[in-house]
Amino acid sequence: MNQKYETVIGLEVHSELKTNSKIFCDCTTEFGGEPNTHTCPVCLGLPGVLPVLNKKVVDYAIKAGLALNCEIASFCKFDRKNYFYPDLPKAYQISQYDLPICKNGKLEIEVDGKKKTIGITRIHMEEDAGKLIHQGDKIAEAESSLVDYNRAGVPLIEIVSEPDMRSPEEARAYMEMLKAILQYIDVSDCKMQEGSLRCDANVSVRPIGTKEFGTKTEIKNLNSFKALQKALEYEIERQIEVLEDGGKIVQETRSWDESKGITVSLRTKEEAHDYRYFPEPDLVPLKIDEEWIEKIRKTLPELPNERKKRLVEEFGLPEYDAGVITSSKALADFFDKCLEGYDKPKIVSNWIMGELSRLLNANDLEVEDCPIEPQDLVELLKLMDKGTISGKIAKEVFEEMFATGKKAGRVVKEKGLEQISDASELESIIEQVIAENPKPVEDYRNGKEKALGALVGQVMKATRGKANPQLVNKILKEKL
Amino acid sequence: MRITKKDVEHVALLSRLDLTEEEKEAYTKQLNSIIDYMNKINELDTEGVEPTAHVLPIYNVMREDEVGESLDREKVLENAPEKENGQFKVPRIV
Ligand SMILES: [Zn+2]
């Protein structure tokens, strides 16, 4: 990146709340139903219907606000945000404008070992829109579009950050921490691939040392951490190039084109942003008292940073390990479950950060969908400790467990992978290796300690890695 | 504040209304007389008066998070001018 410029990033994150029913009607929020089967006169915006607020939505919004260190409003209301788009059946979205439920929060992130606090401007409640399928390659070429209103009316919270981030890495770290917190407090499942966690980024650049912000653009359509980071990297470069060429940044909405790796202007008309908000007359305001807030506060679980601290203090894990493991609640739960049956925390953390994460990534799986249960890993680790299998073989067994869902003991038995710890069996193999490798044998006898390694390697090869390495070393030394 | 014909055109565009020249003139006049009338409120001292969020003094009307029956899809799509594969079909958007 150009050293003359500083980047300023703020994020608007939408998170679907995991209530059973929609925000203003009792249709299910379940994902993936047949089109338009989770709809009713209220969420279809038919004339004469009245919305009624789902109490759980308010509970969850308060919970998110508390977890993000916000002030909870004692009084708030809903407003109508007016615009025409086919995914919005009423031609307005019920949202919150000037009196959101939460404001003035903060969140701590860590990038390259440096801690930084990112301000949260506000959190407000609103309803999600329906889903459009354009009949054509892209919207501009589509002759028509199909609309499914199953998602219309699913509750959302929008979390707006301060423009406190200074790099795509910080933006990503913020988003990851936000996701972790929302999952820890169990208000959203945050499945980015299903759109239950989405993000728009406001980004601008300015010459270093300038006080005023540069003109910003807003990037929509960021549905993965990778997309967020890549889109920001591209957009920052683009803006700097425009400025370096003596041009001006146009304030506009841009869309991230994943396949081309570029952001493109959506060229929306100025008028489109005139939402003419006004108080929603169909819903009465909310008064939130201390009692309500305290009741929700009592349901707050241990949050990622607290849990990280506990893993360091209680189990002696390195800061780095604790950070990785607590980055996801599911991973941290996996760790805790393993420790119930196995008391070597560092070994468990090595396996979780190593083999487990590697296989999850390679198979594009979330921890929640991991085919290996904590107790299965514990069984494997115990087989290793007992000397039934070697560390190297354990990795092979783990892969097989991951692929087939079979338990460790069964894989070891079926594949005949038990470690050979029987001295007499090893002795005959070792004698053969000594006979067949006169050169390293002679080298070792002449004082070259290193030559022993070559011989151990030959024994491991002959036993397909099953020989007990300590025993092989011992017998070899005796024989030589 | 005076409402101009340009304001009327802007609001009409936002509301997707296709107005004739005569209508634009008429609405400009009518909207101005409404604004003039509303301006009377500005004569009042509203210092310390909370903005009205709702005309009824009622708060916290909520329901429990329970799932009920949705509408039958036949019914949902009954009034749709066009439909396809259980979905509403709408003309070109942009
Ligand atoms: Zn509904």
Coordinates of C-alpha atoms and ligand atoms in Angstrom, one line a residue:
Chain A
M1 CA 0.0 0.0 0.0
N2 CA 1.0 3.6 -0.7
Q3 CA 2.8 5.0 2.4
K4 CA 1.4 8.5 1.8
Y5 CA -2.2 7.5 2.6
E6 CA -4.1 6.4 5.6
T7 CA -7.2 4.2 5.3
V8 CA -10.4 4.8 7.3
I9 CA -13.0 2.0 7.5
G10 CA -16.3 1.7 9.3
L11 CA -18.6 -1.4 9.1
E12 CA -22.3 -1.9 9.1
V13 CA -23.0 -5.4 10.1
H14 CA -26.4 -7.1 9.7
S15 CA -27.1 -10.1 11.9
E16 CA -30.2 -12.3 11.7
L17 CA -31.5 -13.1 15.2
K18 CA -32.2 -16.7 16.0
T19 CA -35.7 -16.4 17.1
N20 CA -38.3 -19.0 16.2
S21 CA -40.8 -16.6 14.7
K22 CA -40.4 -13.4 12.7
I23 CA -40.2 -10.0 14.2
F24 CA -43.7 -8.8 13.6
C25 CA -45.7 -11.9 12.8
D26 CA -45.7 -15.6 13.9
C27 CA -44.3 -17.1 10.6
T28 CA -41.3 -19.3 11.2
T29 CA -37.8 -17.9 10.5
E30 CA -36.5 -21.3 9.4
F31 CA -34.0 -21.1 6.6
G32 CA -34.5 -23.0 3.3
G33 CA -38.2 -23.6 3.1
E34 CA -40.1 -23.8 -0.2
P35 CA -40.5 -20.3 -1.6
N36 CA -43.3 -18.2 -0.1
T37 CA -44.4 -20.9 2.3
H38 CA -43.3 -18.9 5.4
T39 CA -45.4 -15.9 4.8
C40 CA -48.7 -14.4 6.0
P41 CA -50.7 -11.2 5.5
V42 CA -48.4 -9.3 7.9
C43 CA -45.1 -10.1 6.4
L44 CA -46.6 -9.8 2.9
G45 CA -47.7 -6.3 3.7
L46 CA -51.3 -6.9 2.8
P47 CA -53.7 -4.0 3.5
G48 CA -55.3 -3.7 7.0
V49 CA -52.8 -5.9 8.9
L50 CA -50.9 -4.8 12.1
P51 CA -47.5 -5.8 13.2
V52 CA -46.9 -7.0 16.8
L53 CA -43.3 -6.9 18.1
N54 CA -41.7 -10.2 19.1
K55 CA -40.4 -9.8 22.7
K56 CA -37.4 -12.1 22.1
V57 CA -36.1 -9.7 19.5
V58 CA -35.8 -6.9 22.1
D59 CA -34.3 -9.4 24.6
Y60 CA -31.6 -10.4 22.0
A61 CA -30.9 -6.8 21.0
I62 CA -30.4 -5.8 24.6
K63 CA -28.1 -8.9 25.1
A64 CA -26.0 -7.9 22.1
G65 CA -25.9 -4.3 23.4
L66 CA -24.6 -5.4 26.8
A67 CA -22.1 -7.8 25.3
L68 CA -20.8 -4.9 23.2
N69 CA -20.6 -2.5 26.1
C70 CA -23.4 -0.3 24.9
E71 CA -25.8 2.0 26.7
I72 CA -29.3 0.6 26.5
A73 CA -31.9 3.2 25.7
S74 CA -34.6 3.6 28.3
F75 CA -37.0 4.7 25.5
C76 CA -36.9 3.7 21.8
K77 CA -39.3 3.5 18.9
F78 CA -39.6 2.1 15.4
D79 CA -39.6 4.1 12.2
R80 CA -40.5 3.5 8.6
K81 CA -37.7 3.6 6.0
N82 CA -39.4 4.2 2.7
Y83 CA -38.2 2.9 -0.6
F84 CA -39.4 0.9 -3.6
Y85 CA -37.8 -2.4 -4.3
P86 CA -39.5 -5.7 -5.1
D87 CA -38.0 -7.5 -2.1
L88 CA -39.8 -5.1 0.3
P89 CA -43.5 -5.9 0.1
K90 CA -44.8 -2.9 2.0
A91 CA -42.5 -0.4 0.1
Y92 CA -41.1 0.5 3.5
Q93 CA -38.9 -1.3 6.0
I94 CA -39.7 -1.1 9.7
S95 CA -36.4 -0.1 11.3
Q96 CA -35.1 2.4 13.9
Y97 CA -33.9 5.8 13.0
D98 CA -33.1 8.4 15.6
L99 CA -33.7 6.4 18.8
P100 CA -32.0 3.1 18.4
I101 CA -32.1 0.5 21.2
C102 CA -28.3 0.6 21.9
K103 CA -25.6 3.1 21.4
N104 CA -22.0 4.1 22.4
G105 CA -20.5 0.6 22.6
K106 CA -17.0 -0.8 22.0
L107 CA -15.2 -3.9 21.1
E108 CA -11.6 -4.9 21.5
I109 CA -9.6 -6.5 18.6
E110 CA -6.1 -7.7 18.3
V111 CA -4.0 -7.5 15.1
D112 CA -0.4 -8.6 15.1
G113 CA -0.3 -8.8 18.9
K114 CA -1.5 -5.2 19.2
K115 CA -4.8 -4.5 21.0
K116 CA -7.2 -1.8 19.7
T117 CA -10.6 -0.6 20.8
I118 CA -13.2 -0.1 18.0
G119 CA -16.2 2.1 18.9
I120 CA -19.7 1.0 18.2
T121 CA -22.0 3.8 17.3
R122 CA -25.3 2.1 17.6
I123 CA -27.3 -1.1 17.3
H124 CA -30.9 -1.1 16.0
M125 CA -33.6 -3.6 15.3
E126 CA -35.2 -4.0 11.9
E127 CA -36.9 -6.5 9.6
D128 CA -35.1 -8.4 6.8
A129 CA -36.3 -8.2 3.2
G130 CA -37.2 -11.0 0.8
K131 CA -35.0 -12.7 -1.7
L132 CA -34.8 -11.9 -5.4
I133 CA -33.7 -14.3 -8.1
H134 CA -32.9 -12.4 -11.3
Q135 CA -33.7 -14.2 -14.5
G136 CA -30.6 -13.4 -16.5
D137 CA -26.8 -13.2 -15.8
K138 CA -27.1 -10.1 -13.7
I139 CA -29.7 -7.7 -12.5
A140 CA -29.1 -5.1 -15.3
E141 CA -29.7 -7.7 -18.0
A142 CA -32.6 -9.6 -16.3
E143 CA -35.9 -9.2 -18.0
S144 CA -37.7 -10.2 -14.9
S145 CA -37.0 -11.4 -11.3
L146 CA -38.6 -13.9 -9.0
V147 CA -39.4 -13.0 -5.4
D148 CA -39.5 -15.2 -2.3
Y149 CA -40.8 -13.5 0.8
N150 CA -39.8 -16.2 3.3
R151 CA -37.0 -14.0 4.6
A152 CA -39.1 -10.9 4.7
G153 CA -39.7 -10.0 8.4
V154 CA -36.9 -12.2 9.8
P155 CA -35.5 -10.1 12.7
L156 CA -32.2 -8.3 12.2
I157 CA -29.9 -6.2 14.3
E158 CA -27.7 -3.7 12.5
I159 CA -24.5 -3.0 14.3
V160 CA -22.8 0.2 13.1
S161 CA -19.1 0.8 14.0
E162 CA -17.3 4.1 14.3
P163 CA -14.8 4.8 11.5
D164 CA -12.1 3.4 13.8
M165 CA -10.4 0.8 11.6
R166 CA -7.3 1.7 9.7
S167 CA -6.6 -1.5 7.6
P168 CA -8.4 -4.4 6.0
E169 CA -6.8 -6.6 8.6
E170 CA -8.4 -4.6 11.4
A171 CA -11.8 -4.7 9.6
R172 CA -11.5 -8.5 9.4
A173 CA -10.5 -8.8 13.0
Y174 CA -13.4 -6.7 14.1
M175 CA -15.8 -8.7 12.0
E176 CA -14.4 -12.0 13.4
M177 CA -14.7 -10.8 17.0
L178 CA -18.2 -9.5 16.4
K179 CA -19.2 -12.9 15.0
A180 CA -17.6 -14.7 17.9
I181 CA -19.4 -12.5 20.4
L182 CA -22.8 -12.9 18.7
Q183 CA -22.3 -16.7 18.7
Y184 CA -21.1 -16.8 22.3
I185 CA -24.2 -14.9 23.5
D186 CA -26.3 -17.2 21.3
V187 CA -28.4 -14.5 19.6
S188 CA -27.4 -15.4 16.0
D189 CA -26.0 -18.4 14.3
C190 CA -23.9 -16.1 12.1
K191 CA -23.8 -18.4 9.1
M192 CA -22.3 -16.1 6.5
Q193 CA -22.9 -18.5 3.6
E194 CA -26.6 -18.4 4.5
G195 CA -26.6 -14.7 4.8
S196 CA -27.4 -14.6 8.5
L197 CA -24.3 -12.4 9.0
R198 CA -23.7 -9.7 6.3
C199 CA -21.5 -6.7 6.1
D200 CA -21.3 -3.4 4.2
A201 CA -18.1 -1.4 4.5
N202 CA -17.6 2.3 4.3
V203 CA -14.0 3.1 3.2
S204 CA -12.0 6.2 2.4
V205 CA -8.4 7.2 2.2
R206 CA -6.7 10.5 3.2
P207 CA -3.1 11.8 3.1
I208 CA -1.4 10.9 6.3
G209 CA -1.6 13.8 8.8
T210 CA -4.9 15.1 7.4
K211 CA -7.7 15.6 10.0
E212 CA -10.7 15.5 7.7
F213 CA -12.0 12.2 6.2
G214 CA -11.7 11.6 2.5
T215 CA -14.8 11.0 0.4
K216 CA -16.0 7.5 1.2
T217 CA -17.5 4.8 -0.9
E218 CA -19.8 2.0 0.5
I219 CA -19.1 -1.6 -0.6
K220 CA -22.1 -3.9 -0.4
N221 CA -22.3 -7.7 -0.8
L222 CA -19.5 -8.8 1.5
N223 CA -20.5 -12.2 2.6
S224 CA -17.3 -13.8 3.8
F225 CA -14.2 -12.6 5.8
K226 CA -12.2 -13.2 2.7
A227 CA -14.5 -11.0 0.6
L228 CA -14.4 -8.3 3.2
Q229 CA -10.6 -8.2 3.2
K230 CA -10.1 -8.6 -0.5
A231 CA -12.8 -6.0 -1.4
L232 CA -11.2 -3.5 1.0
E233 CA -7.7 -4.1 -0.3
Y234 CA -8.9 -3.5 -3.9
E235 CA -11.0 -0.5 -3.1
I236 CA -8.2 1.2 -1.1
E237 CA -5.8 0.7 -4.1
R238 CA -8.4 2.0 -6.5
Q239 CA -9.1 5.2 -4.4
I240 CA -5.4 5.9 -4.0
E241 CA -4.9 5.5 -7.8
V242 CA -7.7 7.9 -8.5
L243 CA -6.2 10.5 -6.2
E244 CA -2.7 10.0 -7.4
D245 CA -4.0 10.7 -11.0
G246 CA -5.4 14.0 -9.8
G247 CA -9.0 12.7 -9.8
K248 CA -11.7 12.9 -7.2
I249 CA -13.5 10.1 -5.3
V250 CA -17.2 9.9 -6.1
Q251 CA -19.4 9.2 -3.1
E252 CA -21.3 6.1 -4.2
T253 CA -22.3 2.5 -3.5
R254 CA -20.2 -0.1 -5.0
S255 CA -20.6 -3.9 -5.2
W256 CA -17.9 -6.5 -4.7
D257 CA -17.6 -8.8 -7.7
E258 CA -16.1 -12.0 -6.2
S259 CA -15.3 -13.7 -9.5
K260 CA -13.5 -10.7 -11.0
G261 CA -12.0 -9.6 -7.8
I262 CA -13.0 -5.9 -8.3
T263 CA -15.6 -3.5 -6.9
V264 CA -18.0 -2.0 -9.4
S265 CA -20.1 1.2 -9.1
L266 CA -23.9 0.5 -8.7
R267 CA -24.6 4.0 -10.0
T268 CA -27.7 4.5 -8.0
K269 CA -29.5 7.8 -8.3
E270 CA -29.2 10.4 -5.5
E271 CA -32.9 10.2 -4.9
A272 CA -32.7 6.5 -3.9
H273 CA -31.2 7.6 -0.6
D274 CA -34.0 9.8 0.4
Y275 CA -35.7 7.4 2.8
R276 CA -38.2 9.9 4.3
Y277 CA -38.1 8.2 7.8
F278 CA -41.1 8.8 10.1
P279 CA -42.2 7.1 13.3
E280 CA -44.0 3.8 12.7
P281 CA -47.6 4.5 13.6
D282 CA -48.5 0.8 13.8
L283 CA -46.1 0.1 16.7
V284 CA -46.1 1.7 20.1
P285 CA -42.7 2.8 21.6
L286 CA -40.7 0.7 24.0
K287 CA -39.7 1.6 27.5
I288 CA -36.9 -0.5 28.9
D289 CA -36.3 -0.3 32.6
E290 CA -33.3 -1.4 34.7
E291 CA -35.1 -4.5 35.8
W292 CA -35.4 -5.7 32.2
I293 CA -31.8 -4.9 31.5
E294 CA -30.5 -6.6 34.6
K295 CA -32.6 -9.7 33.8
I296 CA -30.9 -10.0 30.5
R297 CA -27.5 -9.2 31.9
K298 CA -27.8 -12.2 34.1
T299 CA -28.0 -14.4 31.0
L300 CA -24.7 -13.2 29.6
P301 CA -22.2 -16.0 29.3
E302 CA -18.4 -15.8 29.5
L303 CA -17.3 -13.8 26.4
P304 CA -14.3 -14.5 24.1
N305 CA -11.8 -12.3 25.8
E306 CA -12.7 -13.5 29.3
R307 CA -12.6 -17.1 28.2
K308 CA -9.2 -16.5 26.6
K309 CA -7.9 -15.1 29.9
R310 CA -9.2 -18.2 31.7
L311 CA -7.5 -20.6 29.3
V312 CA -4.2 -18.8 29.9
E313 CA -4.6 -18.6 33.6
E314 CA -6.3 -21.9 34.4
F315 CA -4.6 -24.2 31.8
G316 CA -1.3 -22.3 31.2
L317 CA -2.0 -22.1 27.4
P318 CA 0.1 -19.6 25.4
E319 CA -1.8 -16.3 24.6
Y320 CA -1.7 -17.3 20.9
D321 CA -3.3 -20.7 21.5
A322 CA -6.0 -19.3 23.7
G323 CA -6.8 -16.6 21.2
V324 CA -7.2 -19.1 18.4
I325 CA -9.3 -21.5 20.4
T326 CA -11.6 -18.9 21.9
S327 CA -12.2 -17.2 18.5
S328 CA -15.1 -19.5 18.0
K329 CA -17.4 -20.7 20.8
A330 CA -17.7 -24.1 19.2
L331 CA -13.9 -24.5 19.1
A332 CA -13.6 -23.4 22.7
D333 CA -16.4 -25.8 23.8
F334 CA -14.6 -28.6 21.9
F335 CA -11.5 -27.8 23.9
D336 CA -13.3 -27.7 27.2
K337 CA -15.0 -31.0 26.5
C338 CA -11.7 -32.7 25.6
L339 CA -10.2 -31.5 28.9
E340 CA -13.0 -33.3 30.8
G341 CA -11.4 -36.6 29.8
Y342 CA -7.8 -35.6 29.2
D343 CA -5.6 -33.4 31.4
K344 CA -2.9 -32.2 29.0
P345 CA -4.2 -28.8 27.7
K346 CA -1.3 -28.0 25.5
I347 CA -1.5 -31.3 23.6
V348 CA -5.3 -30.8 23.1
S349 CA -4.7 -27.3 21.9
N350 CA -2.0 -28.5 19.5
W351 CA -4.3 -31.0 18.0
I352 CA -7.2 -28.5 17.7
M353 CA -5.1 -25.8 16.1
G354 CA -3.2 -28.3 14.0
E355 CA -4.9 -31.4 12.6
L356 CA -8.5 -30.5 13.4
S357 CA -8.4 -27.0 12.0
R358 CA -6.4 -28.2 8.9
L359 CA -9.0 -30.9 8.1
L360 CA -11.9 -28.5 8.8
N361 CA -10.5 -25.9 6.4
A362 CA -9.6 -28.4 3.7
N363 CA -13.2 -29.7 3.8
D364 CA -14.8 -26.3 4.2
L365 CA -16.5 -27.4 7.4
E366 CA -17.5 -25.5 10.5
V367 CA -16.5 -26.9 13.9
E368 CA -20.2 -27.5 14.5
D369 CA -20.2 -30.0 11.6
C370 CA -17.0 -31.7 12.6
P371 CA -17.3 -35.5 12.2
I372 CA -15.0 -36.0 15.2
E373 CA -16.4 -35.6 18.7
P374 CA -14.2 -34.3 21.6
Q375 CA -14.3 -37.8 23.3
D376 CA -13.1 -39.4 20.0
L377 CA -10.0 -37.1 20.0
V378 CA -9.5 -38.0 23.7
E379 CA -9.6 -41.7 22.9
L380 CA -7.0 -41.2 20.2
L381 CA -4.7 -39.2 22.5
K382 CA -4.9 -41.9 25.2
L383 CA -4.0 -44.6 22.6
M384 CA -0.9 -42.5 21.9
D385 CA -0.1 -42.1 25.6
K386 CA -0.4 -45.8 26.2
G387 CA 2.0 -46.4 23.3
T388 CA -0.5 -48.3 21.3
I389 CA 0.2 -46.0 18.4
S390 CA 3.0 -43.5 17.6
G391 CA 2.4 -39.8 17.1
K392 CA 2.9 -40.1 13.4
I393 CA 0.4 -42.9 13.1
A394 CA -2.0 -41.0 15.3
K395 CA -2.3 -38.3 12.6
E396 CA -3.0 -41.0 10.0
V397 CA -5.7 -42.4 12.3
F398 CA -7.2 -39.0 12.9
E399 CA -7.6 -38.4 9.1
E400 CA -9.3 -41.7 8.8
M401 CA -11.6 -40.9 11.7
F402 CA -12.4 -37.5 10.1
A403 CA -13.1 -39.1 6.7
T404 CA -15.2 -42.1 8.0
G405 CA -16.5 -41.0 11.4
K406 CA -15.1 -44.3 12.8
K407 CA -13.6 -44.3 16.4
A408 CA -9.9 -44.3 17.0
G409 CA -9.7 -47.9 18.4
R410 CA -11.6 -49.3 15.5
V411 CA -9.4 -47.6 12.9
V412 CA -6.3 -48.8 14.6
K413 CA -7.6 -52.4 14.7
E414 CA -9.0 -52.5 11.2
K415 CA -5.8 -51.1 9.6
G416 CA -3.4 -53.0 11.9
L417 CA -1.7 -49.8 13.1
E418 CA -0.8 -50.9 16.6
Q419 CA 2.7 -49.8 17.5
I420 CA 5.2 -52.7 17.6
S421 CA 6.5 -52.6 21.2
D422 CA 7.4 -56.2 21.3
A423 CA 11.2 -56.3 21.7
S424 CA 11.7 -59.8 20.1
E425 CA 9.6 -58.8 17.0
L426 CA 11.6 -55.6 16.6
E427 CA 15.0 -57.4 17.2
S428 CA 14.6 -59.6 14.1
I429 CA 13.7 -56.6 11.9
I430 CA 16.6 -54.6 13.3
E431 CA 19.1 -57.4 12.7
Q432 CA 17.9 -57.5 9.1
V433 CA 18.3 -53.7 8.7
I434 CA 21.8 -53.9 10.2
A435 CA 22.8 -56.6 7.7
E436 CA 21.4 -54.7 4.8
N437 CA 23.0 -51.3 5.6
P438 CA 26.7 -51.8 6.1
K439 CA 27.6 -48.2 5.4
P440 CA 25.7 -46.4 8.1
V441 CA 26.5 -49.3 10.5
E442 CA 30.2 -48.7 9.9
D443 CA 29.8 -44.9 10.1
Y444 CA 28.1 -45.2 13.5
R445 CA 30.7 -47.6 14.8
N446 CA 33.3 -45.0 13.7
G447 CA 31.7 -42.5 16.0
K448 CA 29.2 -40.8 13.7
E449 CA 26.2 -40.5 16.0
K450 CA 24.1 -39.2 13.1
A451 CA 24.3 -42.4 11.2
L452 CA 21.9 -44.0 13.8
G453 CA 19.1 -41.8 12.4
A454 CA 19.4 -43.4 8.9
L455 CA 19.1 -46.9 10.5
V456 CA 16.1 -45.9 12.6
G457 CA 14.5 -44.6 9.4
Q458 CA 15.0 -48.0 7.8
V459 CA 13.4 -49.8 10.7
M460 CA 10.4 -47.4 10.6
K461 CA 10.1 -48.0 6.9
A462 CA 10.2 -51.8 7.3
T463 CA 7.4 -51.6 9.9
R464 CA 5.4 -48.9 8.0
G465 CA 5.9 -46.5 10.9
K466 CA 4.5 -48.8 13.5
A467 CA 7.7 -49.5 15.5
N468 CA 8.1 -47.8 18.9
P469 CA 10.8 -45.3 18.2
Q470 CA 12.3 -45.3 21.7
L471 CA 12.5 -49.1 21.7
V472 CA 14.1 -49.1 18.2
N473 CA 16.8 -46.6 19.4
K474 CA 17.5 -48.7 22.4
I475 CA 17.8 -52.0 20.6
L476 CA 19.8 -50.6 17.8
K477 CA 22.4 -49.1 20.2
E478 CA 22.7 -52.4 22.0
K479 CA 23.1 -54.4 18.8
L480 CA 25.8 -52.0 17.4
Chain B
M1 CA -40.0 27.3 3.4
R2 CA -41.7 27.3 0.0
I3 CA -42.5 24.1 -1.9
T4 CA -41.4 24.5 -5.5
K5 CA -42.5 22.5 -8.6
K6 CA -39.1 20.8 -8.4
D7 CA -39.9 19.5 -4.9
V8 CA -43.2 18.1 -6.1
E9 CA -41.4 16.4 -9.0
H10 CA -38.8 15.0 -6.6
V11 CA -41.5 13.6 -4.2
A12 CA -43.5 12.3 -7.2
L13 CA -40.4 10.4 -8.4
L14 CA -39.8 8.9 -5.0
S15 CA -43.4 7.8 -4.8
R16 CA -43.3 6.5 -8.4
L17 CA -46.2 8.9 -9.4
D18 CA -46.4 10.1 -13.0
L19 CA -47.9 13.6 -12.7
T20 CA -49.2 15.8 -15.5
E21 CA -48.1 19.5 -15.7
E22 CA -51.5 20.6 -14.4
E23 CA -51.2 18.2 -11.5
K24 CA -47.7 19.4 -10.6
E25 CA -49.0 23.0 -10.5
A26 CA -52.0 22.1 -8.4
Y27 CA -50.0 20.0 -5.9
T28 CA -47.4 22.8 -5.5
K29 CA -50.2 25.2 -4.6
Q30 CA -51.9 22.7 -2.2
L31 CA -48.7 21.6 -0.5
N32 CA -47.8 25.2 0.1
S33 CA -51.0 26.0 1.8
I34 CA -50.6 22.9 4.0
I35 CA -47.1 24.0 4.9
D36 CA -48.4 27.5 5.7
Y37 CA -51.0 26.0 8.0
M38 CA -48.3 23.8 9.7
N39 CA -46.1 26.8 10.2
K40 CA -48.6 28.0 12.8
I41 CA -47.1 25.3 15.0
N42 CA -43.8 27.1 14.8
E43 CA -45.3 30.0 16.7
L44 CA -45.6 27.8 19.8
D45 CA -42.8 27.5 22.3
T46 CA -41.9 23.8 22.2
E47 CA -38.9 24.2 24.5
G48 CA -38.8 21.1 26.8
V49 CA -41.6 19.3 24.9
E50 CA -40.6 15.7 24.0
P51 CA -41.1 14.9 20.3
T52 CA -44.2 12.7 19.8
A53 CA -43.3 9.1 19.0
H54 CA -46.8 7.9 19.0
V55 CA -50.2 9.5 19.6
L56 CA -51.3 6.8 22.1
P57 CA -49.8 6.8 25.6
I58 CA -49.2 3.0 25.4
Y59 CA -45.9 1.2 25.6
N60 CA -44.4 -2.2 25.3
V61 CA -47.0 -4.1 23.3
M62 CA -45.3 -7.4 22.5
R63 CA -46.0 -11.1 21.7
E64 CA -44.1 -14.2 22.8
D65 CA -41.7 -15.8 20.3
E66 CA -44.1 -18.6 19.2
V67 CA -44.5 -19.9 15.6
G68 CA -48.0 -20.1 14.2
E69 CA -49.5 -21.1 10.9
S70 CA -48.3 -19.4 7.7
L71 CA -50.6 -18.7 4.8
D72 CA -51.2 -21.4 2.2
R73 CA -49.1 -20.6 -0.8
E74 CA -52.0 -20.8 -3.2
K75 CA -53.5 -18.0 -1.2
V76 CA -50.2 -16.1 -1.0
L77 CA -49.9 -15.9 -4.8
E78 CA -53.6 -15.6 -5.5
N79 CA -53.5 -11.9 -6.3
A80 CA -50.1 -11.9 -8.1
P81 CA -50.3 -10.5 -11.6
E82 CA -47.6 -12.9 -12.6
K83 CA -46.0 -15.9 -10.8
E84 CA -43.5 -18.7 -11.5
N85 CA -42.3 -21.7 -9.5
G86 CA -44.2 -20.5 -6.4
Q87 CA -42.7 -17.1 -6.6
F88 CA -43.9 -13.6 -7.5
K89 CA -42.6 -12.6 -10.9
V90 CA -41.8 -8.9 -11.2
P91 CA -40.6 -6.9 -14.3
R92 CA -37.1 -5.6 -14.9
I93 CA -35.9 -3.8 -11.8
V94 CA -33.1 -1.5 -13.1
Ligands
ZN1 ZN -45.7 -13.6 8.4

